[in-house]
Amino acid sequence: MSIPTLVRLPWPLPALAAWLLAWAVFAALAAAGQGGLPAFAAASAAGCVIAAGAQGRWRRLLAGAGFPLSALALGALPQLPGWAWLVALLPLALAYPLKAWRDAPFFPTPAQALDGLGAVVVLAPRARVLDAGCGLGHGLQALHRLWPQAVFEGVEWSRPLAWLAARRCPFAQVRRGDLWAGSWAGLDLLYVFQRPESMLRVLAKAEAEMAPGSWLVSLEFPLPGREPLADAGGGGRPVWVYRVGESGNTSSIGPGARR
């Protein structure tokens, strides 16, 4: 299978391909008597060839680092068989199942990344705010600092992460579920930190279910074909601000303004 074909596969299949290829190279060289550092270097290079074609810096890092990290970890436990590194992935698979990876790999909302929203978005008391794909609740906590009187909800597919988010964010109603299956009707603000491939789906669902004029905020990734009202980000992390059914540009909206 060619590299271009591999990197077009849904994430995280390119990462799995990179890890499996690296371990296959390592095992083949070890069986041929070429173990040790040469086998480690060759296997790492083979995995990085696949990883280099993945979309996004973090995905390339995850795909490329899988073999070296697992090999180094197992090097401290030489009594384990070579396939034992797969066991280390079991807790990750339980905490963050494949379906969740297809929406967005787990990257928490950075601290202070959303602080600029308060100068752009105005919410009434008891406004409904949803973090769709809330992970451990970092985004919910950032939003709660801005609008402590709002009503917060979070949805997360991973059962362990949803459980932890509910305990880290007692002010929010966090449920385990599919962010695409639940209704977004009645929301005053939707917050997402998804992946580029998901944004067209976010746009379609928001326009189908949310009321015109509702706020939609996306960290990092813009909505395709929609001009944002503002970029409220700071520290090099864009925070794209939209109102459902409207578009504009950063010069058409000032601090605290709303339409």
Coordinates of C-alpha atoms in Angstrom, one line a residue:
M1 CA 0.0 0.0 0.0
S2 CA 1.5 3.4 -1.0
I3 CA 2.0 6.1 1.5
P4 CA -0.5 8.5 -0.1
T5 CA -3.1 5.8 0.2
L6 CA -2.3 5.3 3.9
V7 CA -2.5 8.9 4.8
R8 CA -5.9 9.3 3.3
L9 CA -7.3 6.7 5.7
P10 CA -9.4 8.0 8.6
W11 CA -7.4 8.9 11.7
P12 CA -6.0 7.1 13.7
L13 CA -5.4 4.4 11.1
P14 CA -2.2 6.2 9.7
A15 CA -0.8 6.2 13.2
L16 CA -1.5 2.5 13.7
A17 CA 0.1 1.8 10.3
A18 CA 3.2 3.7 11.3
W19 CA 3.5 1.9 14.6
L20 CA 2.9 -1.6 13.1
L21 CA 5.3 -1.0 10.2
A22 CA 8.0 0.2 12.7
W23 CA 7.6 -2.9 14.9
A24 CA 7.5 -5.2 11.8
V25 CA 10.9 -3.7 10.6
F26 CA 12.3 -4.0 14.1
A27 CA 11.2 -7.6 14.5
A28 CA 12.5 -8.6 11.0
L29 CA 15.9 -7.1 11.7
A30 CA 16.2 -8.6 15.1
A31 CA 15.3 -12.0 13.6
A32 CA 18.1 -11.5 11.1
G33 CA 20.6 -10.8 13.9
Q34 CA 20.6 -7.1 13.4
G35 CA 19.1 -6.1 16.7
G36 CA 20.0 -3.3 19.0
L37 CA 20.6 0.3 17.9
P38 CA 20.7 -0.3 14.1
A39 CA 17.3 -2.1 14.3
F40 CA 15.9 0.7 16.5
A41 CA 17.0 3.4 14.2
A42 CA 15.8 1.7 11.0
A43 CA 12.4 0.9 12.6
S44 CA 12.0 4.5 13.9
A45 CA 12.8 5.8 10.4
A46 CA 10.3 3.5 8.8
G47 CA 7.6 4.7 11.1
C48 CA 8.5 8.3 10.6
V49 CA 8.1 7.9 6.8
I50 CA 4.4 7.1 7.3
A51 CA 4.0 9.6 10.1
A52 CA 5.4 12.4 7.9
G53 CA 2.3 12.3 5.7
A54 CA -0.2 12.6 8.5
Q55 CA -2.2 15.8 8.5
G56 CA -1.3 18.2 11.4
R57 CA 1.8 18.6 13.5
W58 CA 0.3 16.7 16.5
R59 CA -0.8 13.8 14.5
R60 CA 2.7 13.5 12.9
L61 CA 4.2 13.6 16.4
L62 CA 1.9 10.9 17.7
A63 CA 2.4 8.6 14.8
G64 CA 6.2 9.0 14.7
A65 CA 6.7 8.7 18.4
G66 CA 4.7 5.6 19.0
F67 CA 7.4 3.1 18.2
P68 CA 10.4 4.8 19.9
L69 CA 8.5 5.4 23.1
S70 CA 7.1 1.9 23.3
A71 CA 10.5 0.4 22.4
L72 CA 12.3 2.4 25.0
A73 CA 9.7 1.5 27.6
L74 CA 10.1 -2.2 26.9
G75 CA 13.9 -1.9 26.9
A76 CA 13.7 -1.4 30.6
L77 CA 11.7 -4.7 30.8
P78 CA 13.6 -7.1 28.6
Q79 CA 11.7 -10.1 29.9
L80 CA 8.6 -9.0 28.1
P81 CA 7.9 -10.3 24.6
G82 CA 8.0 -7.8 21.7
W83 CA 4.2 -7.7 21.3
A84 CA 3.7 -6.7 25.0
W85 CA 3.8 -3.0 24.0
L86 CA 0.2 -3.5 22.7
V87 CA -0.9 -4.1 26.3
A88 CA 0.2 -0.6 27.2
L89 CA -2.3 0.8 24.6
L90 CA -5.3 -1.0 26.3
P91 CA -5.9 1.7 28.9
L92 CA -5.7 4.3 26.2
A93 CA -8.2 2.4 24.1
L94 CA -10.6 2.1 27.0
A95 CA -10.3 5.8 28.0
Y96 CA -10.4 7.1 24.4
P97 CA -12.1 4.6 22.0
L98 CA -11.7 4.6 18.2
K99 CA -15.0 6.5 17.6
A100 CA -13.7 9.4 19.8
W101 CA -10.4 9.5 17.8
R102 CA -12.4 9.9 14.6
D103 CA -14.0 13.1 16.0
A104 CA -10.9 14.6 17.6
P105 CA -7.8 13.2 19.4
F106 CA -7.6 14.3 23.1
F107 CA -6.1 17.7 23.3
P108 CA -7.4 19.8 26.2
T109 CA -8.3 23.5 25.7
P110 CA -5.1 25.4 26.7
A111 CA -5.4 27.7 29.8
Q112 CA -6.4 31.2 29.0
A113 CA -7.0 30.3 25.3
L114 CA -10.6 31.5 25.5
D115 CA -10.1 34.6 27.7
G116 CA -10.6 37.0 24.7
L117 CA -14.2 35.7 24.2
G118 CA -15.5 38.0 26.9
A119 CA -14.7 41.0 24.8
V120 CA -16.7 39.7 21.8
V121 CA -19.5 37.5 23.0
V122 CA -22.3 38.7 25.3
L123 CA -24.4 36.1 27.0
A124 CA -27.5 36.7 29.1
P125 CA -27.7 35.1 32.6
R126 CA -28.8 31.4 32.4
A127 CA -27.7 31.2 28.8
R128 CA -27.2 27.6 27.6
V129 CA -23.6 26.7 26.7
L130 CA -22.5 23.3 25.4
D131 CA -18.9 22.0 25.0
A132 CA -19.3 19.4 22.4
G133 CA -16.6 16.8 23.0
C134 CA -15.6 18.2 26.4
G135 CA -12.8 15.7 27.3
L136 CA -11.7 16.3 30.8
G137 CA -13.6 19.6 31.0
H138 CA -10.8 22.2 30.4
G139 CA -13.0 24.0 27.9
L140 CA -15.9 24.0 30.3
Q141 CA -13.8 25.5 33.0
A142 CA -12.5 28.2 30.7
L143 CA -16.0 29.1 29.6
H144 CA -17.3 29.1 33.2
R145 CA -14.7 31.7 34.2
L146 CA -16.1 34.0 31.6
W147 CA -19.8 33.5 32.3
P148 CA -20.3 32.0 35.7
Q149 CA -24.1 32.6 35.6
A150 CA -24.6 30.5 32.4
V151 CA -26.0 27.0 32.3
F152 CA -23.2 24.6 31.2
E153 CA -23.4 21.3 29.5
G154 CA -20.8 18.9 28.2
V155 CA -20.9 15.8 26.1
E156 CA -18.0 13.3 25.8
W157 CA -18.0 9.9 24.1
S158 CA -15.3 8.4 26.3
R159 CA -16.9 7.1 29.5
P160 CA -13.9 7.6 31.8
L161 CA -13.3 11.1 30.5
A162 CA -16.9 12.0 30.9
W163 CA -16.9 10.7 34.4
L164 CA -13.8 12.7 35.3
A165 CA -15.1 15.9 33.6
A166 CA -18.3 15.7 35.6
R167 CA -16.2 15.7 38.8
R168 CA -13.9 18.4 37.7
C169 CA -16.8 20.6 36.6
P170 CA -19.6 20.3 39.2
F171 CA -21.2 23.4 37.8
A172 CA -21.9 21.6 34.5
Q173 CA -24.2 18.8 33.4
V174 CA -21.8 16.4 31.7
R175 CA -23.1 13.3 30.0
R176 CA -21.5 10.5 28.2
G177 CA -22.8 10.4 24.6
D178 CA -22.3 11.1 20.9
L179 CA -22.0 14.8 20.3
W180 CA -23.5 14.3 16.8
A181 CA -26.6 12.4 18.1
G182 CA -27.8 14.9 20.7
S183 CA -29.8 18.0 19.7
W184 CA -28.2 21.4 19.6
A185 CA -31.5 23.2 19.6
G186 CA -32.0 25.8 22.3
L187 CA -28.2 26.5 22.8
D188 CA -27.1 30.1 23.1
L189 CA -23.4 29.1 22.6
L190 CA -21.7 26.0 21.2
Y191 CA -18.0 25.5 21.8
V192 CA -16.0 23.0 19.8
F193 CA -12.3 22.0 19.6
Q194 CA -12.6 19.4 16.9
R195 CA -10.4 18.6 13.9
P196 CA -10.4 20.1 10.4
E197 CA -12.3 17.2 8.9
S198 CA -15.2 17.6 11.4
M199 CA -15.9 21.3 10.8
L200 CA -18.2 20.9 7.8
R201 CA -20.3 18.5 9.9
V202 CA -20.3 21.0 12.8
L203 CA -21.5 23.7 10.4
A204 CA -24.3 21.6 9.0
K205 CA -25.6 20.5 12.3
A206 CA -25.4 24.0 13.8
E207 CA -27.3 25.5 10.9
A208 CA -29.9 22.8 11.0
E209 CA -30.6 22.9 14.7
M210 CA -29.4 26.1 16.4
A211 CA -31.5 29.3 16.3
P212 CA -30.2 32.1 14.0
G213 CA -28.0 34.5 16.0
S214 CA -26.7 31.8 18.4
W215 CA -23.0 31.9 19.0
L216 CA -20.6 29.2 17.7
V217 CA -17.0 29.2 18.9
S218 CA -14.3 27.0 17.5
L219 CA -10.8 26.8 18.8
E220 CA -8.1 26.4 16.1
F221 CA -10.2 25.4 13.1
P222 CA -12.6 27.7 11.1
L223 CA -15.9 26.8 9.6
P224 CA -15.5 26.1 5.9
G225 CA -17.1 28.7 3.7
R226 CA -18.1 31.0 6.6
E227 CA -16.4 34.2 7.4
P228 CA -16.0 34.6 11.2
L229 CA -17.3 37.6 13.0
A230 CA -14.1 37.8 15.0
D231 CA -10.9 35.9 16.0
A232 CA -10.9 36.2 19.8
G233 CA -7.8 34.1 20.3
G234 CA -4.6 35.0 22.0
G235 CA -1.1 33.5 22.3
G236 CA -1.1 32.2 18.7
R237 CA -4.2 30.1 19.1
P238 CA -7.1 31.3 17.0
V239 CA -10.6 31.3 18.5
W240 CA -13.1 31.7 15.7
V241 CA -16.4 33.4 16.6
Y242 CA -19.5 32.9 14.5
R243 CA -23.2 33.6 14.8
V244 CA -25.5 31.0 13.3
G245 CA -27.0 32.3 10.0
E246 CA -24.6 35.3 9.9
S247 CA -21.1 36.0 8.7
G248 CA -18.8 39.0 8.9
N249 CA -15.2 40.0 9.5
T250 CA -13.1 41.0 12.4
S251 CA -13.5 44.7 11.5
S252 CA -17.3 44.6 11.7
I253 CA -17.5 43.7 15.3
G254 CA -15.9 45.4 18.3
P255 CA -15.4 44.5 21.9
G256 CA -18.7 43.5 23.5
A257 CA -20.6 44.1 20.3
R258 CA -23.4 41.9 19.2
R259 CA -25.9 41.8 16.4

